[in-house]
Short mmCIF file of C-alpha atoms in Angstrom, two decimals:
data_model
loop_
_atom_site.label_atom_id
_atom_site.label_comp_id
_atom_site.label_asym_id
_atom_site.label_seq_id
_atom_site.Cartn_x
_atom_site.Cartn_y
_atom_site.Cartn_z
CA MET A 1 -19.18 -12.78 34.66
CA PRO A 2 -16.88 -10.30 32.89
CA ASP A 3 -16.88 -6.71 34.00
CA PRO A 4 -18.81 -4.62 31.40
CA ALA A 5 -16.63 -1.59 32.16
CA ALA A 6 -13.41 -3.50 31.40
CA PRO A 7 -11.83 -2.98 27.98
CA PRO A 8 -12.38 -5.83 25.52
CA ASP A 9 -9.77 -8.54 25.25
CA PRO A 10 -7.69 -7.79 22.10
CA VAL A 11 -7.23 -11.51 21.42
CA GLN A 12 -10.95 -12.21 21.35
CA THR A 13 -13.03 -11.21 18.36
CA ARG A 14 -16.76 -11.25 17.69
CA ALA A 15 -18.64 -14.36 18.78
CA GLY A 16 -15.88 -15.19 21.27
CA ARG A 17 -13.52 -16.69 18.68
CA PRO A 18 -9.81 -16.07 19.12
CA GLY A 19 -8.32 -13.58 16.69
CA LEU A 20 -5.84 -14.56 14.01
CA PHE A 21 -2.31 -13.85 15.13
CA LEU A 22 -0.14 -12.44 12.37
CA ALA A 23 3.58 -12.11 12.87
CA ARG A 24 4.54 -8.47 12.60
CA ASP A 25 7.37 -9.10 10.14
CA SER A 26 5.35 -11.13 7.65
CA TYR A 27 2.44 -8.70 7.99
CA ARG A 28 4.68 -5.76 7.06
CA GLN A 29 6.16 -7.67 4.14
CA ARG A 30 2.69 -8.41 2.78
CA ARG A 31 1.72 -4.74 3.11
CA LEU A 32 4.91 -3.69 1.30
CA ARG A 33 4.04 -6.10 -1.50
CA ASP A 34 0.56 -4.58 -1.61
CA VAL A 35 2.13 -1.13 -1.95
CA ALA A 36 4.34 -2.43 -4.77
CA ARG A 37 1.24 -3.75 -6.54
CA MET A 38 -0.51 -0.38 -6.23
CA LEU A 39 2.36 1.74 -7.58
CA PRO A 40 1.42 1.11 -11.25
CA VAL A 41 -2.13 2.21 -10.45
CA ALA A 42 -0.78 5.39 -8.88
CA GLY A 43 1.34 5.92 -12.00
CA ALA A 44 -1.72 5.61 -14.23
CA VAL A 45 -3.57 8.16 -12.11
CA ILE A 46 -0.62 10.57 -12.27
CA TRP A 47 -0.50 10.23 -16.06
CA LEU A 48 -4.25 10.73 -16.45
CA LEU A 49 -4.77 13.66 -14.06
CA PRO A 50 -3.50 16.36 -16.47
CA LEU A 51 -6.10 15.21 -19.00
CA MET A 52 -8.84 16.30 -16.60
CA TRP A 53 -7.46 19.80 -16.06
CA THR A 54 -9.59 22.50 -17.60
CA ARG A 55 -8.37 25.72 -19.17
CA PRO A 56 -10.22 28.99 -19.44
CA ALA A 57 -11.85 29.68 -22.80
CA GLY A 58 -9.50 31.20 -25.33
CA GLN A 59 -6.31 30.11 -23.57
CA THR A 60 -3.85 28.31 -25.78
CA GLY A 61 -0.88 26.25 -24.72
CA GLY A 62 -0.48 25.81 -20.98
CA MET A 63 0.97 22.34 -21.26
CA ALA A 64 4.14 23.17 -19.34
CA ALA A 65 2.46 22.67 -15.96
CA ALA A 66 1.07 19.31 -17.07
CA VAL A 67 4.46 18.14 -18.32
CA VAL A 68 6.15 19.21 -15.08
CA PHE A 69 3.42 17.45 -13.08
CA VAL A 70 3.79 14.20 -15.04
CA PHE A 71 7.57 14.11 -14.79
CA ALA A 72 7.57 15.08 -11.10
CA GLY A 73 5.09 12.26 -10.47
CA TRP A 74 7.20 9.89 -12.52
CA THR A 75 10.27 10.79 -10.46
CA LEU A 76 8.32 10.27 -7.25
CA LEU A 77 7.18 6.84 -8.46
CA ILE A 78 10.78 5.87 -9.26
CA VAL A 79 11.91 6.88 -5.78
CA LEU A 80 9.01 5.08 -4.09
CA THR A 81 9.63 1.95 -6.14
CA ALA A 82 13.31 1.97 -5.18
CA VAL A 83 12.48 2.35 -1.48
CA VAL A 84 9.80 -0.35 -1.49
CA SER A 85 11.90 -2.80 -3.51
CA ARG A 86 14.81 -2.44 -1.09
CA ARG A 87 12.58 -3.10 1.92
CA ILE A 88 10.88 -6.20 0.48
CA ARG A 89 12.68 -9.38 1.45
CA VAL A 90 12.63 -12.48 -0.71
CA ASP A 91 12.60 -15.46 1.60
CA SER A 92 10.18 -18.28 2.21
CA ALA A 93 9.55 -17.23 5.84
CA THR A 94 7.60 -14.16 4.73
CA ASP A 95 5.67 -15.99 2.01
CA VAL A 96 2.96 -17.18 4.38
CA SER A 97 -0.31 -17.73 2.62
CA PRO A 98 -3.34 -16.21 4.34
CA ASP A 99 -5.02 -19.62 4.03
CA THR A 100 -2.45 -21.34 6.24
CA ASP A 101 -2.42 -21.31 9.99
CA ALA A 102 0.18 -19.09 11.70
CA LEU A 103 1.35 -22.03 13.81
CA GLY A 104 2.16 -24.36 11.00
#
């Protein structure tokens, strides 16, 4: 009988089934690809945020801060895209489908 005070086995999951082993390299590549897929969404949010800013009544203009915000966000997206695209590898070893078994 297992000791109840012992930490749980990291390989075992609920119902006593063994956990899915994911190679660290392919896991990181998939997460980088996920980040690359989310960058356009982040860009849309950055472009839409200044539309939600409110100005006090009677104030005219005030678009300089919004323009600076949009272009600073745009620059940040360019830098992030460059970093992510350089770290993503294009080889068949990292293109493991989640439906396939890790062993073959």
